Short mmCIF file of C-alpha atoms (C1' of nucleotides) in Angstrom, two decimals:
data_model
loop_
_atom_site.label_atom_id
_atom_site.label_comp_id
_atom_site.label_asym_id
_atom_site.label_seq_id
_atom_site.Cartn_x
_atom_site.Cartn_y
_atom_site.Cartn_z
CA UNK A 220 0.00 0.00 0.00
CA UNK A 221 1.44 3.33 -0.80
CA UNK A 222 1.81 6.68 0.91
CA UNK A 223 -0.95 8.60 0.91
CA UNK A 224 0.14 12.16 -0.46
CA UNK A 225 0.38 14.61 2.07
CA UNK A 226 -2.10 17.07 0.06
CA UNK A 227 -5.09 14.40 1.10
CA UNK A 228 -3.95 14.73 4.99
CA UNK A 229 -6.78 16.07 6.86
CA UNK A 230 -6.71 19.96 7.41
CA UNK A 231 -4.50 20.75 4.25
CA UNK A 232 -5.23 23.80 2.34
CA UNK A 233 -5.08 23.12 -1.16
CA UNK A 234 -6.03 25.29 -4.23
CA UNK A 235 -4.02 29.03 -5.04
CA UNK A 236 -2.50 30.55 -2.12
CA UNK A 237 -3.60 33.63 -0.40
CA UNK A 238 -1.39 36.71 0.23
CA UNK A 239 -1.64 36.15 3.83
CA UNK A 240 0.00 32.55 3.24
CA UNK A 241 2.92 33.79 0.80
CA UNK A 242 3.15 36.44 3.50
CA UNK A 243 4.12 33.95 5.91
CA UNK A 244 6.02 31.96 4.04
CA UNK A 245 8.36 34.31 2.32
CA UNK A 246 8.38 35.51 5.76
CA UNK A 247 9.26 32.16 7.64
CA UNK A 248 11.96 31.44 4.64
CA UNK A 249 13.54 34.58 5.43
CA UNK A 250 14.04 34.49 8.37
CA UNK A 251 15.19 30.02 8.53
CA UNK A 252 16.27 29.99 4.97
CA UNK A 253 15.08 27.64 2.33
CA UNK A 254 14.95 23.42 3.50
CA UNK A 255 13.21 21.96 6.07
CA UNK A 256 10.00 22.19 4.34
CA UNK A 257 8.44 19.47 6.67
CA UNK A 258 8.40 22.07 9.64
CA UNK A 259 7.89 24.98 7.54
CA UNK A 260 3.95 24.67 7.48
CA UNK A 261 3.57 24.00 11.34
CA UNK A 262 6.46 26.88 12.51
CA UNK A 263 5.25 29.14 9.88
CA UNK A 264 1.63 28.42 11.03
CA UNK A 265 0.13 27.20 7.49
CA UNK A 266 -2.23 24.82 6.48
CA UNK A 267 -0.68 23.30 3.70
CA UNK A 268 1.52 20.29 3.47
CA UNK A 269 5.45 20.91 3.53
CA UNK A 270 5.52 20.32 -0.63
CA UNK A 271 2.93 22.44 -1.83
CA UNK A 272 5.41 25.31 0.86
CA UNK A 273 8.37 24.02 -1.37
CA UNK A 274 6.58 24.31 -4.60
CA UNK A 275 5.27 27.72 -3.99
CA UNK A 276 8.79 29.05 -2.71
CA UNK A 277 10.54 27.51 -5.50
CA UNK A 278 8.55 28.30 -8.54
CA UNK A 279 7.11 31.80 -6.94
CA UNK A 280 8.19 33.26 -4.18
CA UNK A 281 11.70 32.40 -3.99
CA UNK A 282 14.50 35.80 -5.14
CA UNK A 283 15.45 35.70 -8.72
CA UNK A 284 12.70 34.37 -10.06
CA UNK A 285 11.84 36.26 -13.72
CA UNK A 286 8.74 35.73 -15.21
CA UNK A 287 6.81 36.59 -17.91
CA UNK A 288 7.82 36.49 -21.85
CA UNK A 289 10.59 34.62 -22.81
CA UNK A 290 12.87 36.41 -24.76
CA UNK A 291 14.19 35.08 -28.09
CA UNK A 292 17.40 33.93 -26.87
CA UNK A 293 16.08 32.06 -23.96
CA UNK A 294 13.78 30.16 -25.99
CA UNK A 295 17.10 29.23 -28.18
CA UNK A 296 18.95 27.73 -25.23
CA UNK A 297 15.58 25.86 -23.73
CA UNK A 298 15.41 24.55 -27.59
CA UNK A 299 18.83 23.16 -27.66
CA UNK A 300 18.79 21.84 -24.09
CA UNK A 301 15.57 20.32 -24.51
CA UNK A 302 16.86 18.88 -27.58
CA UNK A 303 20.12 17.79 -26.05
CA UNK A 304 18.74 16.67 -22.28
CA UNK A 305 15.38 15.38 -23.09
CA UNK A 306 12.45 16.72 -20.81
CA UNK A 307 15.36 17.33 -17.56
CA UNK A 308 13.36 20.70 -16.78
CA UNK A 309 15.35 20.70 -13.65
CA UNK A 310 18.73 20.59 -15.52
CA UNK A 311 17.42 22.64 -17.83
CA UNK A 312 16.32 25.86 -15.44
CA UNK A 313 19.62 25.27 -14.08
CA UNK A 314 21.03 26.98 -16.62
CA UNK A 315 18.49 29.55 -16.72
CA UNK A 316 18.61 30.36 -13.14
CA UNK A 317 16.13 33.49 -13.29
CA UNK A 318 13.36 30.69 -14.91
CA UNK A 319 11.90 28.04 -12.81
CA UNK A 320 11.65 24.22 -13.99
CA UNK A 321 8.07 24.43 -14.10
CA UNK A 322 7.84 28.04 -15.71
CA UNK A 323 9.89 26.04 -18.79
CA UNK A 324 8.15 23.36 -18.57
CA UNK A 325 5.00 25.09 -19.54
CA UNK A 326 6.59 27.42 -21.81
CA UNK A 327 7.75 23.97 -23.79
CA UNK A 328 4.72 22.48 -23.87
CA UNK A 329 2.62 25.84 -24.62
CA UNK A 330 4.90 27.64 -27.21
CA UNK A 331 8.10 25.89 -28.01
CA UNK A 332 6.31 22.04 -28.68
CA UNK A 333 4.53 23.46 -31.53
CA UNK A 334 6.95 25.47 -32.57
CA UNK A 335 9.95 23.20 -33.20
CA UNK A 336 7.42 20.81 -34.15
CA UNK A 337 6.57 23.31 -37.51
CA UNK A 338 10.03 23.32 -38.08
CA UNK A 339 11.19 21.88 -40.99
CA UNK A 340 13.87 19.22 -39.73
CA UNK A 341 16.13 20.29 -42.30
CA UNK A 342 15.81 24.13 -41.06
CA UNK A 343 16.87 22.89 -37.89
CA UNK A 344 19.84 21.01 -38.85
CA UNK A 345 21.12 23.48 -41.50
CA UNK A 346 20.87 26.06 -38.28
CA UNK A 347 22.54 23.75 -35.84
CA UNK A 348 25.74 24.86 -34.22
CA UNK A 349 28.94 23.10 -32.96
CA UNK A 350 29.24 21.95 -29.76
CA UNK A 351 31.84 24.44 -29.08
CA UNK A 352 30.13 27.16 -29.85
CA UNK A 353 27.04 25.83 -28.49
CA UNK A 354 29.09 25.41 -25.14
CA UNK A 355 31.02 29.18 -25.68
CA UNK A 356 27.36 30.78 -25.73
CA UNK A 357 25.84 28.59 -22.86
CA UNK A 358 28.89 29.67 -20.75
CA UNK A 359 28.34 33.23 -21.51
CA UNK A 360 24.71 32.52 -20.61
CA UNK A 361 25.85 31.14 -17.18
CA UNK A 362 28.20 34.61 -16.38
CA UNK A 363 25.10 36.56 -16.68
CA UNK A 364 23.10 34.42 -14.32
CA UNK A 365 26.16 34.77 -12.07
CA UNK A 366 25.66 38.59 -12.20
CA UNK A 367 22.04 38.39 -11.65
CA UNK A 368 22.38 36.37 -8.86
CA UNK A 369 25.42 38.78 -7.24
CA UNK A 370 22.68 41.70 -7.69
CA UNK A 371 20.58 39.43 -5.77
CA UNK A 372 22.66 38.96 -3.03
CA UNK A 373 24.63 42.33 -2.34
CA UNK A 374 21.01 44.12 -1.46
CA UNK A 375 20.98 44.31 2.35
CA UNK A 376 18.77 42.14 4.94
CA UNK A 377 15.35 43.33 5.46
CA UNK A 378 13.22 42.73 8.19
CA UNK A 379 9.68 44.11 9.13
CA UNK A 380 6.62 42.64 7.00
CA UNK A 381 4.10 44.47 9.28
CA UNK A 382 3.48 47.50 7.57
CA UNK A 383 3.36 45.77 4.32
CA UNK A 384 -0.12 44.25 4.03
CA UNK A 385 -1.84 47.87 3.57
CA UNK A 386 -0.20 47.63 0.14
CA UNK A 387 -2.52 45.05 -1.07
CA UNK A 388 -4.53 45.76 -4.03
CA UNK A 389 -8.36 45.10 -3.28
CA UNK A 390 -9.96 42.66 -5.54
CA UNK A 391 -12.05 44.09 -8.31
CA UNK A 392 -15.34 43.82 -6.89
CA UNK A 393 -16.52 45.98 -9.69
CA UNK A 394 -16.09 43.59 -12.22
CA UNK A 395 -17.42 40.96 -10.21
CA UNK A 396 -14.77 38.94 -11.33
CA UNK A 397 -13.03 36.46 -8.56
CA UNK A 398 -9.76 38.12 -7.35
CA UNK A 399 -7.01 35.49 -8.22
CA UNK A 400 -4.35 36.25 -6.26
CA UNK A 401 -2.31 33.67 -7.24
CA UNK A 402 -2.16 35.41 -10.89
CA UNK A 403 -1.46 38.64 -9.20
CA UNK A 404 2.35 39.01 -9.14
CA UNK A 405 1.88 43.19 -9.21
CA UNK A 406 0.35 42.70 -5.73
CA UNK A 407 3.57 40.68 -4.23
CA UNK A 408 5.90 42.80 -5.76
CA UNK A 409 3.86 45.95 -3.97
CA UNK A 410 4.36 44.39 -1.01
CA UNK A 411 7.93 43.74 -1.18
CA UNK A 412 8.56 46.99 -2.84
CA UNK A 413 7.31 48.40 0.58
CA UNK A 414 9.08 45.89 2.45
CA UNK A 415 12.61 47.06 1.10
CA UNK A 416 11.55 50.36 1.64
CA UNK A 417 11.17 49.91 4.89
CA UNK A 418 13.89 47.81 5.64
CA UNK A 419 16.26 48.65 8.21
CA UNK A 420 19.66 49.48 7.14
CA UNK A 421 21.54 46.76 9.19
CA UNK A 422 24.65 44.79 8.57
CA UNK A 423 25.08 43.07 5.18
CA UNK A 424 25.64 39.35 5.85
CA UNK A 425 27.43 39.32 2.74
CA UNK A 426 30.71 37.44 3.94
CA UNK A 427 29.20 34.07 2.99
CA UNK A 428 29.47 34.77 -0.33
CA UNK A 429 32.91 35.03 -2.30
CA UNK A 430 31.96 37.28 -5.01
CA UNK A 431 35.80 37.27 -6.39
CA UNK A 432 35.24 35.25 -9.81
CA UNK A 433 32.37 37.98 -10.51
CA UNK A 434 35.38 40.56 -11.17
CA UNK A 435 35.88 40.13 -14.74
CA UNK A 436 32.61 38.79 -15.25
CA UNK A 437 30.56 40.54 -18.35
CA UNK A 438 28.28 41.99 -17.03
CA UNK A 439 24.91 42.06 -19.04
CA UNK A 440 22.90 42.34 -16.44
CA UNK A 441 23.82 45.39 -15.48
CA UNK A 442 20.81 47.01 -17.81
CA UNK A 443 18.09 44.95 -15.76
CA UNK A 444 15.49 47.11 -15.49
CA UNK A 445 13.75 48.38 -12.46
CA UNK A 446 10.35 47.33 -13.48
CA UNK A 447 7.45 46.15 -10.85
CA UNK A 448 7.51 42.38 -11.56
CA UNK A 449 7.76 40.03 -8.22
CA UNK A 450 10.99 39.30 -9.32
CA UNK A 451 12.35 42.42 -9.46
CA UNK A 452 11.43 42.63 -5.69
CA UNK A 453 11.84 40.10 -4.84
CA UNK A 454 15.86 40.67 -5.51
CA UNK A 455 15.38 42.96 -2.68
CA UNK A 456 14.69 39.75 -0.72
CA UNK A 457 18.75 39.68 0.42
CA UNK A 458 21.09 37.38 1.86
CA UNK A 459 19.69 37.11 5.23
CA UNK A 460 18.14 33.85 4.92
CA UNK A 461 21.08 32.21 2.81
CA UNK A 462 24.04 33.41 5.01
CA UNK A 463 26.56 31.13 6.65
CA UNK A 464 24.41 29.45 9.02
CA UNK A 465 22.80 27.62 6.49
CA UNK A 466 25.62 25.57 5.72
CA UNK A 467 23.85 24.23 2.56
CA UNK A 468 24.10 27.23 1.13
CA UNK A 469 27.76 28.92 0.07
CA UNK A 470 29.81 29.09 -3.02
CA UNK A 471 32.87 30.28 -4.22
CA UNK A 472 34.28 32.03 -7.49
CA UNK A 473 35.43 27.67 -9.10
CA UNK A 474 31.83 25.98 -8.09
CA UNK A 475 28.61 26.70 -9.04
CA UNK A 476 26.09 25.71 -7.28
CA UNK A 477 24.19 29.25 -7.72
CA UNK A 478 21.84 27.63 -10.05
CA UNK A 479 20.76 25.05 -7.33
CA UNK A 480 20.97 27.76 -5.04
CA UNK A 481 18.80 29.42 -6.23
CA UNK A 482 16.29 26.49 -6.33
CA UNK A 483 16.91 26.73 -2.72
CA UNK A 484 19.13 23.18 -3.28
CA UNK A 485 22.32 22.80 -2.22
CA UNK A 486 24.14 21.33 -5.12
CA UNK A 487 24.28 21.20 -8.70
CA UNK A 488 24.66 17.46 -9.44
CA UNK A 489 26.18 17.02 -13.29
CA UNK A 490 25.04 13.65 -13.30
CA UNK A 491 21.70 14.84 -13.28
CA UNK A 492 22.21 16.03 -16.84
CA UNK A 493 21.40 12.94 -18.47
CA UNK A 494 24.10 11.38 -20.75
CA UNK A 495 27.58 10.47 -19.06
CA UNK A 496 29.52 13.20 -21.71
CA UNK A 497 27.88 15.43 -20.35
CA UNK A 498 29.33 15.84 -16.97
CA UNK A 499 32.40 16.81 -19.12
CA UNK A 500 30.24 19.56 -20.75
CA UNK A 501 28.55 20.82 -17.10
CA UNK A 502 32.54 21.03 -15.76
CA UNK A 503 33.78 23.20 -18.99
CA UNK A 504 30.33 25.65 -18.82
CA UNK A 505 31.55 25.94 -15.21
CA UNK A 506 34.80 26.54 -15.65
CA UNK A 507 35.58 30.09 -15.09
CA UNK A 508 39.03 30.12 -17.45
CA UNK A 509 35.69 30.25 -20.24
CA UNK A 510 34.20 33.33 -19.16
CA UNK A 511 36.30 34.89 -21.97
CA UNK A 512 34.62 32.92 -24.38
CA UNK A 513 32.73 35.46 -27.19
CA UNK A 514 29.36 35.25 -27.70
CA UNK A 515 28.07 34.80 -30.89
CA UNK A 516 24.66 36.48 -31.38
CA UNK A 517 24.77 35.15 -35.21
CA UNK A 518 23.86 31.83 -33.60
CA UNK A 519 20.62 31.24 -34.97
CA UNK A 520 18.13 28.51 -34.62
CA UNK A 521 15.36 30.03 -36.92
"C1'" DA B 177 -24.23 38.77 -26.46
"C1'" DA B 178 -23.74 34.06 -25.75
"C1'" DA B 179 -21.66 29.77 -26.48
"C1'" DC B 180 -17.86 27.32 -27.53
"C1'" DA B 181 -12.85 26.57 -28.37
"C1'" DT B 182 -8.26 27.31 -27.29
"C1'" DA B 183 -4.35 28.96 -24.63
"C1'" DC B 184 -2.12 29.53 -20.52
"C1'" DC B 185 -0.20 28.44 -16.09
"C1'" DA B 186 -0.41 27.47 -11.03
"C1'" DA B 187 -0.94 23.68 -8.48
"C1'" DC B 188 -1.45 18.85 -7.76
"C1'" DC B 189 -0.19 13.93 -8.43
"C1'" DG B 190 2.68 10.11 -8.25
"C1'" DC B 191 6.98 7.95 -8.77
"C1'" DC B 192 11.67 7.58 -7.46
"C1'" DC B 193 15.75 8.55 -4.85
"C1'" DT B 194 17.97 9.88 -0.63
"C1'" DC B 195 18.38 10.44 4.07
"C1'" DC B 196 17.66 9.50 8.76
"C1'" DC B 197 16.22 6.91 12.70
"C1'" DT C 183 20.58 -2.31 7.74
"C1'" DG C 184 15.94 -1.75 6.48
"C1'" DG C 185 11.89 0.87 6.40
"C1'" DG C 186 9.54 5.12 6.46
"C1'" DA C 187 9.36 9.95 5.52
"C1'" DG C 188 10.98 13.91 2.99
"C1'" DG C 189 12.38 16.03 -1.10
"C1'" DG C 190 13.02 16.34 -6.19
"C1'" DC C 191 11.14 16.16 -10.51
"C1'" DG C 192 8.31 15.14 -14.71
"C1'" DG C 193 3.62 14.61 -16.06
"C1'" DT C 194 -1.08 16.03 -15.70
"C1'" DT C 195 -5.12 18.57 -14.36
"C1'" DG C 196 -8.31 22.20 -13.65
"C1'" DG C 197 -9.52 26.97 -13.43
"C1'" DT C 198 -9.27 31.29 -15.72
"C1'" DA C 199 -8.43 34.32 -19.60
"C1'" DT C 200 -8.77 35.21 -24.28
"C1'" DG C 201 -10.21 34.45 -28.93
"C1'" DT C 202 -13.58 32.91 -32.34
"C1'" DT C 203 -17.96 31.83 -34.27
#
DNA sequence: AAACATACCAACCGCCCTCCC
DNA sequence: TGGGAGGGCGGTTGGTATGTT
């Protein structure tokens, strides 16, 4: 007889979360960092059962997290990893730290199924690259998530949540229409917007993290703009909760484990990529020595 | 304007692996 | 050391939004 999942356990929410429940959450992770998602709903006082917590932290609430359209060149590398590792969404928004494994896995089977699908096979092929170059623009791919997620961290520790509920937007009673919260990323990024704000200017518990190898990094990233997505506030969401207590949680300018670390996981595993060759390939994209590789926008799959 | 079709995506399900007691 | 629980991950579902007839 199996386990019975823990979403049929009596007294467990299910359904879209509630502001009120991300509040805690986000607020719970913040302050015990990411793992230990089995005590998470009882110390962070929610009804729901310790996976739906992860699910909603990793693939929503968590900092770093972009959303929305895909630009043209991500859909290139999700193509060629896709094509490469199969349906490893998890390997796969490893290299796109800033996308979740579930945000690409409906992107794939929404957009990008169909549209490889209408390519003509010999399109494809005629536009397929070497796996050099292929690996010289995935590295390049990998510095700027490496900036992104130094932005991330070198915002300061924030603390107070109370004054940020006032920020909610009201549901649109006008329209009658049911307020979906769980659609309503402007209402979370309000909130957090107030939240840094607000935040005290305290000590940066930055020492965890050895930003050296980001020195001579391109850095891309540098244009993000300062729009209202969660995301975008959510990178106000600092280092606190990923500082040197959590021992999970540290990396220096030769690993990489951002990408799982910003999963909230602890390691990226390169056997997890499928094929045995391509542990070779997950040790040269991680290999900093490459980070003078050049990028070749002319790279085109369509 | 209503009914129906399609697209989208958050959340759930279930299997498998790992870890811990 | 073995079994149970937690966590990770890919597949699927269901509700909502949008487009079409």
């Amino acid at each position: 007889m199996g386990r019975p999942p823990c979403y049929d356990k009596v007294g467990v929410k299910k359904g879209p979360w509630t502001p009120e429940e991300d509040i805690k959450l986000v607020s719970y992770v913040k302050e015990h960092g990411p793992g230990n998602w089995r005590a998470v709903p009882t110390n962070a006082g929610l009804r729901r059962c310790s996976k739906s917590c992860r699910l909603r932290w990793a693939n929503y609430l968590r900092p770093g997290i972009k959303r929305g359209n895909f630009t043209v060149h991500e859909e290139k590398i999700i193509i060629q990893l896709q094509a490469l590792l199969g349906n490893k969404w998890a390997s796969i928004a490893s290299y796109l730290p800033e996308r979740t494994d579930n945000d690409i896995k409906n992107y794939w089977n929404t957009h990008l199924k169909k549209k490889v699908k209408n390519l003509p096979s010999s399109n494809f092929e005629a536009h397929s690259i070497t796996r050099g170059q292929w690996e010289m623009k995935l590295q390049t791919d990998i510095n700027m998530a490496k900036q992104a997620l130094h932005d991330a961290l070198s915002y300061q520790n924030t603390s107070n949540f109370t004054e940020l509920i006032p920020e909610f937007k009201p549901p649109d009673t006008k329209s009658g229409k049911e307020f979906t919260y769980a659609s309503s990323t402007e209402n979370i990024a309000r909130l957090l917007k107030q939240w840094a704000i607000n935040r005290p200017k305290s000590s940066i518990t930055q020492n965890s993290v050895d930003c050296s190898a980001r020195e001579s990094i391109p850095s891309p990233c540098t244009e993000r703009k300062s729009g209202n997505t969660l995301s975008e506030s959510l990178f106000w969401f600092g280092s606190a909760s990923f500082d040197s207590s959590n021992s999970e949680i540290e990396f220096s300018g030769t690993g990489s484990p951002e990408a799982g670390f910003l999963h909230g996981e602890s390691k990226l595993d390169p056997t997890a990529l499928g094929p045995t060759h391509l542990s070779t390939l997950e040790n040269l994209l991680l290999d900093d020595q490459w980070k003078e590789c050049v990028f070749d926008e002319s790279l085109d799959l369509f």
